[in-house]
Short mmCIF file of C-alpha atoms in Angstrom, two decimals:
data_model
loop_
_atom_site.label_atom_id
_atom_site.label_comp_id
_atom_site.label_asym_id
_atom_site.label_seq_id
_atom_site.Cartn_x
_atom_site.Cartn_y
_atom_site.Cartn_z
CA MET S 6 19.18 -7.20 -11.81
CA LYS S 7 22.48 -5.92 -10.52
CA VAL S 8 23.32 -2.18 -10.79
CA ARG S 9 26.44 -3.00 -12.82
CA ASN S 10 24.38 -4.78 -15.48
CA LEU S 11 21.92 -1.91 -15.60
CA ILE S 12 24.75 0.60 -16.13
CA ILE S 13 26.23 -1.51 -18.94
CA TYR S 14 22.78 -1.78 -20.54
CA MET S 15 22.36 2.04 -20.46
CA ILE S 16 25.86 2.70 -21.83
CA VAL S 17 25.26 0.37 -24.79
CA PHE S 18 22.02 2.10 -25.66
CA ILE S 19 23.54 5.58 -25.32
CA ALA S 20 26.53 4.60 -27.50
CA LEU S 21 24.24 3.19 -30.18
CA GLY S 22 22.12 6.34 -30.11
CA VAL S 23 25.14 8.64 -30.41
CA PHE S 24 26.52 6.56 -33.30
CA MET S 25 23.22 6.75 -35.17
CA CYS S 26 22.97 10.51 -34.68
CA ILE S 27 26.55 11.08 -35.91
CA TYR S 28 26.02 8.79 -38.89
CA ILE S 29 22.80 10.52 -39.93
CA ALA S 30 24.30 13.98 -39.41
CA THR S 31 27.49 13.28 -41.40
CA GLY S 32 25.62 11.41 -44.09
CA SER S 33 23.21 14.29 -44.80
CA LYS S 34 25.60 15.92 -47.25
CA SER S 35 24.11 14.87 -50.56
CA ASP S 36 26.01 17.04 -53.01
CA ALA S 37 27.04 15.08 -56.04
CA PRO S 38 30.74 14.94 -56.75
CA ALA S 39 31.95 17.70 -59.12
CA TYR S 40 34.26 17.10 -62.04
CA PRO S 41 34.97 20.60 -63.42
CA THR S 42 38.25 19.70 -65.11
CA GLU S 43 36.89 16.59 -66.76
CA ILE S 44 33.77 18.46 -67.91
CA ASN S 45 35.90 21.26 -69.47
CA ARG S 46 38.01 18.76 -71.34
CA LEU S 47 34.89 16.99 -72.62
CA VAL S 48 33.33 20.30 -73.78
CA ILE S 49 36.51 21.23 -75.68
CA ARG S 50 36.72 17.78 -77.26
CA LEU S 51 33.09 17.83 -78.34
CA GLY S 52 33.63 21.28 -79.90
CA LYS S 53 36.47 19.95 -81.95
CA GLU S 54 34.51 16.82 -82.94
CA TRP S 55 31.20 18.60 -83.46
CA ASP S 56 31.03 17.97 -87.18
CA GLY S 57 30.93 14.25 -86.44
CA VAL S 58 28.69 14.56 -83.41
CA LYS S 59 25.96 16.67 -84.96
CA GLY S 60 25.26 13.99 -87.52
CA GLN S 61 24.26 11.54 -84.78
CA LYS S 62 20.71 11.04 -83.54
CA GLU S 63 19.95 9.64 -80.10
CA GLN S 64 23.16 7.67 -80.19
CA LYS S 65 23.95 5.80 -76.96
CA ILE S 66 27.63 5.65 -76.36
CA PRO S 67 29.74 4.28 -73.51
CA SER S 68 30.95 6.93 -71.07
CA GLU S 69 34.70 7.36 -70.89
CA GLU S 70 34.27 9.92 -68.08
CA PRO S 71 33.53 9.42 -64.37
CA PHE S 72 30.08 10.87 -64.97
CA GLU S 73 27.11 10.37 -67.28
CA TYR S 74 26.05 12.99 -69.82
CA ALA S 75 23.89 13.78 -72.84
CA VAL S 76 24.60 16.03 -75.88
CA ILE S 77 21.90 18.08 -77.64
CA ASP S 78 21.98 20.66 -80.43
CA LEU S 79 20.57 24.16 -80.18
CA GLU S 80 17.15 22.91 -81.33
CA GLY S 81 17.06 20.47 -78.40
CA ASN S 82 17.56 17.35 -80.48
CA LEU S 83 19.31 14.52 -78.64
CA LEU S 84 22.55 13.57 -80.34
CA GLN S 85 24.37 11.39 -77.76
CA TYR S 86 23.72 9.96 -74.30
CA THR S 87 25.59 7.55 -72.08
CA LYS S 88 22.86 6.13 -69.79
CA GLU S 89 19.15 5.54 -69.90
CA GLY S 90 17.08 7.71 -67.61
CA ILE S 91 19.29 10.79 -67.50
CA ALA S 92 18.02 14.23 -68.53
CA THR S 93 17.97 14.79 -72.31
CA SER S 94 16.51 18.31 -72.34
CA VAL S 95 17.46 21.59 -70.71
CA SER S 96 14.20 21.83 -68.77
CA THR S 97 14.59 18.34 -67.31
CA ALA S 98 18.25 18.90 -66.53
CA THR S 99 17.40 22.12 -64.72
CA THR S 100 14.89 20.40 -62.42
CA ARG S 101 17.48 17.74 -61.60
CA PHE S 102 20.24 20.25 -60.87
CA ASP S 103 22.35 18.83 -63.73
CA VAL S 104 25.35 20.75 -65.04
CA ILE S 105 24.56 22.49 -68.38
CA ARG S 106 27.48 23.68 -70.47
CA ASP S 107 27.56 25.22 -73.97
CA ILE S 108 29.58 23.58 -76.72
CA GLU S 109 31.40 26.10 -78.93
CA GLN S 110 32.99 25.72 -82.33
CA ASP S 111 35.11 28.59 -83.56
CA GLY S 112 33.55 30.86 -80.89
CA THR S 113 30.01 29.98 -81.90
CA ILE S 114 27.64 27.98 -79.63
CA VAL S 115 26.60 24.90 -81.55
CA GLY S 116 25.13 22.69 -78.85
CA ARG S 117 24.95 21.84 -75.16
CA ILE S 118 26.16 19.09 -72.84
CA LEU S 119 23.95 17.98 -69.95
CA VAL S 120 26.10 16.43 -67.20
CA HIS S 121 24.04 14.13 -65.01
CA ASN S 122 23.93 15.00 -61.28
CA PRO S 123 23.52 11.73 -59.29
CA TYR S 124 21.84 13.57 -56.40
CA LEU S 125 18.62 11.55 -56.47
CA GLU S 126 20.40 8.18 -56.64
CA LEU S 127 22.67 9.18 -53.78
CA GLN S 128 19.69 10.41 -51.78
CA VAL S 129 17.81 7.13 -52.30
CA ARG S 130 20.95 5.14 -51.43
CA ARG S 131 21.51 7.24 -48.31
CA ASP S 132 17.88 6.96 -47.22
CA THR S 133 18.00 3.19 -47.73
CA ARG S 134 21.19 2.96 -45.70
CA GLN S 135 19.70 5.03 -42.88
CA ALA S 136 16.51 2.97 -42.90
CA LEU S 137 18.61 -0.20 -42.63
CA MET S 138 20.61 1.30 -39.76
CA ILE S 139 17.46 2.34 -37.88
CA GLY S 140 15.90 -1.08 -38.54
CA ALA S 141 19.05 -2.80 -37.28
CA LEU S 142 19.01 -0.59 -34.18
CA PHE S 143 15.38 -1.47 -33.47
CA LEU S 144 16.12 -5.16 -34.09
CA LEU S 145 19.06 -4.95 -31.68
CA MET S 146 16.85 -3.22 -29.12
CA LEU S 147 14.24 -5.95 -29.60
CA LEU S 148 16.83 -8.70 -29.14
CA ILE S 149 18.24 -7.01 -26.04
CA SER S 150 14.72 -6.54 -24.65
CA VAL S 151 13.83 -10.19 -25.32
CA GLY S 152 17.13 -11.26 -23.77
CA TYR S 153 16.46 -9.04 -20.77
CA PHE S 154 12.95 -10.50 -20.46
CA LEU S 155 14.32 -14.05 -20.59
CA TYR S 156 16.96 -13.05 -18.04
CA LEU S 157 14.31 -11.67 -15.69
CA ARG S 158 12.16 -14.75 -16.22
CA SER S 159 15.06 -17.09 -15.49
CA ARG S 160 16.64 -15.12 -12.65
CA VAL S 161 13.66 -13.42 -11.02
CA VAL S 162 10.24 -14.77 -12.03
CA LYS S 163 10.97 -18.52 -11.89
CA PRO S 164 13.00 -18.32 -8.64
CA PHE S 165 10.21 -16.22 -7.14
CA ASP S 166 7.64 -18.83 -8.24
CA ARG S 167 9.80 -21.54 -6.60
CA LEU S 168 9.97 -19.50 -3.40
CA LYS S 169 6.21 -18.96 -3.54
CA GLY S 170 5.61 -22.69 -4.06
CA PHE S 171 8.03 -23.48 -1.24
CA ALA S 172 6.19 -21.06 1.09
CA SER S 173 2.88 -22.71 0.14
CA ARG S 174 4.27 -26.18 0.90
CA VAL S 175 5.63 -25.02 4.25
CA ALA S 176 2.30 -23.37 5.08
CA GLY S 177 0.59 -26.65 4.13
CA GLY S 178 2.79 -28.56 6.57
CA ASP S 179 5.37 -30.05 4.18
CA LEU S 180 8.61 -29.55 6.10
CA GLU S 181 10.43 -32.51 4.54
CA THR S 182 11.04 -31.23 0.98
CA PRO S 183 14.12 -28.95 0.93
CA LEU S 184 14.34 -25.82 -1.19
CA GLU S 185 16.55 -26.18 -4.25
CA MET S 186 19.75 -24.22 -3.73
CA ASP S 187 20.71 -21.78 -6.52
CA ARG S 188 22.84 -18.73 -5.84
CA GLY S 189 22.78 -17.61 -9.49
CA HIS S 190 19.52 -15.65 -9.29
CA VAL S 191 18.57 -12.51 -7.40
CA PHE S 192 17.04 -14.54 -4.56
CA GLY S 193 20.11 -16.76 -4.24
CA ALA S 194 21.19 -15.10 -1.02
CA PHE S 195 17.79 -15.88 0.54
CA THR S 196 17.51 -19.50 -0.63
CA GLU S 197 19.68 -20.93 2.13
CA SER S 198 17.96 -18.74 4.72
CA PHE S 199 14.54 -20.00 3.61
CA ASP S 200 15.69 -23.61 3.84
CA ILE S 201 17.19 -22.96 7.29
CA MET S 202 13.79 -21.57 8.27
CA ARG S 203 12.17 -24.81 7.03
CA GLU S 204 14.60 -26.91 9.06
CA GLU S 205 13.99 -24.79 12.15
CA LEU S 206 10.23 -25.10 11.71
CA LYS S 207 10.62 -28.87 11.30
CA ALA S 208 12.78 -29.09 14.42
CA SER S 209 10.32 -26.90 16.30
CA ARG S 210 7.42 -29.12 15.25
CA GLU S 211 9.34 -32.22 16.31
CA ARG S 212 10.10 -30.64 19.67
CA GLU S 213 6.44 -29.71 20.04
CA ALA S 214 5.34 -33.25 19.13
CA ALA S 215 7.84 -34.68 21.61
CA ALA S 216 6.54 -32.33 24.31
CA VAL S 217 2.94 -33.33 23.57
CA ARG S 218 3.89 -37.02 23.60
CA SER S 219 5.73 -36.60 26.89
CA ARG S 220 2.77 -34.76 28.38
CA LYS S 221 0.36 -37.48 27.26
CA GLU S 222 2.59 -40.17 28.72
CA LEU S 223 2.88 -38.26 31.98
CA VAL S 224 -0.90 -37.84 32.22
CA ALA S 225 -1.45 -41.53 31.41
CA GLU S 226 1.10 -42.68 33.94
CA LEU S 227 -0.22 -40.37 36.67
CA SER S 228 -3.78 -41.45 35.90
CA HIS S 229 -2.84 -45.08 36.28
CA ASP S 230 -0.86 -44.45 39.45
CA ILE S 231 -3.79 -42.54 40.98
CA LYS S 232 -6.30 -45.27 40.14
CA THR S 233 -4.45 -47.83 42.26
CA PRO S 234 -4.69 -45.96 45.61
CA VAL S 235 -8.26 -44.92 44.78
CA ALA S 236 -9.15 -48.58 44.31
CA SER S 237 -7.52 -49.34 47.67
CA ILE S 238 -9.57 -46.57 49.33
CA LYS S 239 -12.75 -48.06 47.85
CA ALA S 240 -11.79 -51.54 49.08
CA MET S 241 -11.05 -50.26 52.60
CA ALA S 242 -14.30 -48.28 52.61
CA ASP S 243 -16.20 -51.44 51.69
CA VAL S 244 -14.54 -53.32 54.56
CA MET S 245 -15.22 -50.47 57.00
CA SER S 246 -18.88 -50.35 55.98
CA LEU S 247 -19.26 -53.94 57.18
CA THR S 248 -17.96 -53.06 60.63
CA ALA S 249 -19.66 -49.66 61.02
CA LYS S 250 -21.21 -49.16 64.49
CA ASP S 251 -24.00 -46.71 63.67
CA ASP S 252 -25.82 -44.99 60.79
CA MET S 253 -23.68 -41.82 60.95
CA GLU S 254 -20.49 -43.85 60.53
CA ARG S 255 -22.05 -45.80 57.65
CA GLU S 256 -23.13 -42.53 55.95
CA THR S 257 -19.61 -41.14 56.32
CA ILE S 258 -18.10 -44.29 54.83
CA ALA S 259 -20.68 -44.20 52.00
CA ALA S 260 -19.72 -40.58 51.30
CA ILE S 261 -16.05 -41.58 51.19
CA ASN S 262 -16.92 -44.41 48.82
CA GLY S 263 -18.98 -42.08 46.60
CA LYS S 264 -16.19 -39.53 46.37
CA ALA S 265 -13.74 -42.30 45.57
CA ASP S 266 -16.08 -43.45 42.78
CA GLN S 267 -16.25 -39.87 41.50
CA ILE S 268 -12.44 -39.56 41.51
CA ASP S 269 -12.17 -42.93 39.80
CA ARG S 270 -14.55 -41.85 37.01
CA LEU S 271 -12.72 -38.57 36.49
CA ILE S 272 -9.36 -40.32 36.38
CA SER S 273 -10.76 -42.91 33.95
CA ASN S 274 -12.06 -40.17 31.66
CA LEU S 275 -8.68 -38.43 31.76
CA PHE S 276 -6.85 -41.72 31.22
CA HIS S 277 -8.96 -42.79 28.24
CA ALA S 278 -8.91 -39.34 26.64
CA THR S 279 -5.13 -39.35 26.85
CA LEU S 280 -4.87 -42.82 25.33
CA GLU S 281 -7.15 -42.19 22.34
CA GLU S 282 -4.01 -41.62 20.26
CA LEU S 283 -2.04 -44.67 21.32
CA GLU S 284 0.78 -44.04 18.88
CA GLN S 285 1.80 -41.18 21.17
CA LEU S 286 2.71 -43.65 23.94
CA GLU S 287 6.04 -45.39 23.94
CA VAL S 288 6.42 -49.04 24.85
CA LYS S 289 9.91 -50.09 25.98
CA PRO S 290 10.14 -53.83 26.69
CA GLU S 291 12.60 -55.03 29.32
CA GLU S 292 13.24 -58.26 31.13
CA LEU S 293 10.62 -59.09 33.80
CA SER S 294 10.37 -62.20 35.92
CA SER S 295 7.10 -64.06 36.47
CA THR S 296 7.44 -63.13 40.16
CA GLU S 297 7.12 -59.44 39.27
CA ILE S 298 4.09 -60.17 37.12
CA LEU S 299 2.49 -62.09 39.96
CA GLN S 300 3.05 -59.09 42.22
CA MET S 301 1.28 -56.86 39.66
CA ILE S 302 -1.69 -59.25 39.68
CA ARG S 303 -1.94 -59.19 43.49
CA GLU S 304 -1.73 -55.40 43.59
CA ALA S 305 -4.47 -55.08 40.97
CA ASP S 306 -6.75 -57.50 42.90
CA HIS S 307 -7.79 -55.12 45.68
CA LEU S 308 -11.13 -56.96 46.11
CA ARG S 309 -9.26 -60.26 46.60
CA LYS S 310 -11.30 -62.20 44.03
CA ILE S 311 -8.36 -64.05 42.46
CA VAL S 312 -8.10 -67.63 43.73
CA ASP S 313 -4.55 -68.93 44.40
CA PRO S 314 -2.76 -67.22 41.49
CA GLU S 315 0.36 -69.04 40.32
CA LEU S 316 2.65 -68.40 37.35
CA LYS S 317 5.29 -70.65 35.84
CA ASP S 318 8.85 -69.48 36.30
CA ALA S 319 10.00 -67.42 33.32
CA VAL S 320 11.72 -64.20 32.33
CA VAL S 321 9.76 -62.32 29.66
CA LEU S 322 10.21 -59.17 27.62
CA ALA S 323 7.60 -56.58 28.58
CA ASP S 324 7.14 -52.95 29.52
CA ARG S 325 6.55 -52.90 33.29
CA LEU S 326 4.15 -49.94 33.24
CA ARG S 327 2.18 -51.07 30.17
CA LEU S 328 1.83 -54.68 31.39
CA ASN S 329 0.63 -53.36 34.75
CA GLN S 330 -2.01 -51.31 32.90
CA VAL S 331 -3.09 -54.37 30.87
CA ILE S 332 -3.52 -56.54 33.98
CA SER S 333 -5.34 -53.75 35.86
CA ASN S 334 -7.74 -53.24 32.93
CA ILE S 335 -8.58 -56.94 32.66
CA ILE S 336 -9.17 -57.40 36.41
CA SER S 337 -11.14 -54.16 36.62
CA ASN S 338 -13.39 -55.35 33.74
CA SER S 339 -13.97 -58.65 35.56
CA TYR S 340 -14.95 -56.77 38.74
CA LYS S 341 -17.33 -54.53 36.79
CA TYR S 342 -19.07 -57.02 34.47
CA ALA S 343 -18.71 -60.45 36.18
CA ASN S 344 -18.04 -59.83 39.89
CA THR S 345 -17.11 -63.49 40.43
CA GLU S 346 -14.01 -65.37 41.45
CA ILE S 347 -11.06 -64.98 39.04
CA ARG S 348 -8.79 -67.85 38.07
CA ILE S 349 -5.32 -67.43 36.61
CA ASN S 350 -3.51 -70.22 34.75
CA SER S 351 -0.20 -70.16 32.94
CA SER S 352 1.67 -72.35 30.46
CA TYR S 353 4.45 -72.32 27.87
CA GLU S 354 3.90 -72.16 24.14
CA GLU S 355 6.39 -72.80 21.33
CA THR S 356 5.44 -71.30 17.96
CA GLY S 357 8.83 -70.50 16.45
CA ARG S 358 9.46 -68.53 19.64
CA SER S 359 8.89 -69.28 23.31
CA TYR S 360 5.97 -67.53 25.00
CA LEU S 361 4.61 -67.41 28.53
CA VAL S 362 0.83 -67.71 28.25
CA ILE S 363 -1.32 -66.22 31.06
CA GLU S 364 -5.09 -66.87 31.08
CA ILE S 365 -7.35 -64.72 33.28
CA SER S 366 -10.88 -66.18 33.59
CA ASP S 367 -14.11 -65.42 35.47
CA ASN S 368 -17.55 -67.10 35.77
CA GLY S 369 -19.71 -64.17 34.64
CA GLY S 370 -21.37 -65.83 31.65
CA GLY S 371 -19.00 -64.47 29.01
CA VAL S 372 -19.65 -62.36 25.93
CA PRO S 373 -21.94 -63.36 23.01
CA GLU S 374 -19.85 -65.31 20.49
CA GLU S 375 -20.59 -62.88 17.64
CA GLU S 376 -19.20 -60.01 19.75
CA LEU S 377 -15.91 -61.60 20.81
CA GLU S 378 -13.92 -60.06 17.94
CA LEU S 379 -15.48 -56.64 18.54
CA VAL S 380 -14.68 -56.16 22.22
CA THR S 381 -11.00 -55.43 21.44
CA GLU S 382 -11.85 -52.65 18.98
CA LYS S 383 -11.88 -48.97 19.90
CA PHE S 384 -15.11 -47.78 21.59
CA LYS S 385 -16.72 -51.24 21.25
CA ARG S 386 -18.46 -52.88 24.23
CA GLY S 387 -20.31 -56.17 24.57
CA SER S 388 -24.08 -56.32 24.98
CA ASN S 389 -23.57 -57.88 28.43
CA THR S 390 -22.39 -54.60 29.99
CA GLY S 391 -25.80 -54.11 31.59
CA GLY S 392 -25.72 -50.30 31.38
CA LYS S 393 -22.53 -50.05 33.43
CA GLU S 394 -20.29 -47.08 32.73
CA GLY S 395 -17.40 -47.58 30.34
CA SER S 396 -15.68 -46.11 27.31
CA GLY S 397 -14.93 -49.24 25.27
CA LEU S 398 -11.20 -48.56 25.34
CA GLY S 399 -9.88 -50.92 28.02
CA LEU S 400 -9.36 -54.09 25.96
CA TYR S 401 -8.44 -52.06 22.88
CA ILE S 402 -5.65 -50.34 24.80
CA SER S 403 -4.54 -53.64 26.35
CA LYS S 404 -4.35 -55.38 22.97
CA TYR S 405 -2.37 -52.46 21.55
CA PHE S 406 0.16 -52.63 24.40
CA MET S 407 0.53 -56.40 24.10
CA GLU S 408 1.22 -56.21 20.37
CA LYS S 409 3.78 -53.42 20.92
CA MET S 410 5.52 -55.80 23.36
CA GLU S 411 5.60 -58.45 20.57
CA GLY S 412 2.95 -60.49 22.35
CA SER S 413 -0.79 -60.83 21.86
CA LEU S 414 -4.17 -60.60 23.58
CA GLU S 415 -7.09 -62.94 22.74
CA CYS S 416 -10.60 -63.14 24.18
CA PHE S 417 -12.90 -66.17 24.25
CA ASN S 418 -15.59 -67.86 26.35
CA ARG S 419 -14.90 -71.00 28.43
CA ASP S 420 -16.67 -72.87 31.24
CA GLY S 421 -19.45 -70.31 31.50
CA GLY S 422 -17.13 -67.34 31.80
CA PHE S 423 -14.97 -64.86 29.93
CA THR S 424 -11.22 -65.55 29.45
CA VAL S 425 -8.47 -63.22 28.34
CA ARG S 426 -5.28 -64.92 27.15
CA LEU S 427 -2.03 -62.94 27.26
CA LYS S 428 1.10 -64.13 25.43
CA LEU S 429 4.44 -62.66 26.43
CA PRO S 430 7.71 -63.48 24.62
CA VAL S 431 10.26 -65.27 26.76
CA ALA S 432 13.60 -63.46 26.97
#
């Protein structure tokens, strides 16, 4: 609540309090109005008319005076009265502070007039008025308090609950839902700042995600690039082992080959761990000629097991790096599980769109038919692996890349071997 509103609230209450005090103080005078002149005239008139008055008995008459009165004789008998409930005896009139005057006729007291003092009625009326004023003041205070409570609830409690809910959503990771802007409550000045904080946190998270994605891509790319020269080292070591001149040279070459295998396993572990979340890797298709694809195949075939590879002339849409990874994975699997000659055939296919189809086949016996659909799933390997090391990610990754390039990867058995068919869209 603003200081100005608090000051106004205090001034209103002080003014009401002062007014009530002044009203009660000035209204405490309860003396009944006095009518000495009128009373004297009435006493004189009654003295003159006494002969007619004394013959009356408890006669109620209308009052022609601004006050009420009763007339009694010296024996206390009521002769006249103007209102029910007023004093009709000297003793009663005395207790009520009524005015008592003697009525004289020819200098002799013949009766008395009891002038009613409206003190009690005025007191009751005044007390009732004061009670109503105090009740009205308390009612006003109640209304102001309820209004103040509703004001606090609307301007403080509810906005605070919204801020608390917003903080909980942000802490829970919801950085998309903006905070409702409202400058009319006490937290209005902070609302925009809180939403700016949300936007900054969102931007920071996006930058962090981009950095993680970039790091994963870098690790994957470096892993792939390292595997190629390691494979060449292994191939050269195998060739050198055939021409070794003595046991020491063969042991040295075997050590080189073993270390190359160790590096290859470590790089494979790093590569597969990086690619477990494939959505982190970007695939950017571009135009590639079949000549470039053929070059990728030759580079991946470091053991020279592919027999006369030929591809039909075409320009396809593919990501150079990802397609290279797909081809390397397929040829590497053939080396590991079949270790036979590899044949590569190509053709065109028209299914609403033109595709270049590349089939990579070996003669290793293939995969059991019931397992063909499983070998392209994450961490799934065929029962023909023969205990060889592997993570079950190679074909899964390859299929993912092919689909991201708007192509496909299929596996099937043919002519006693395993065949992988790649379909690439023609540009």
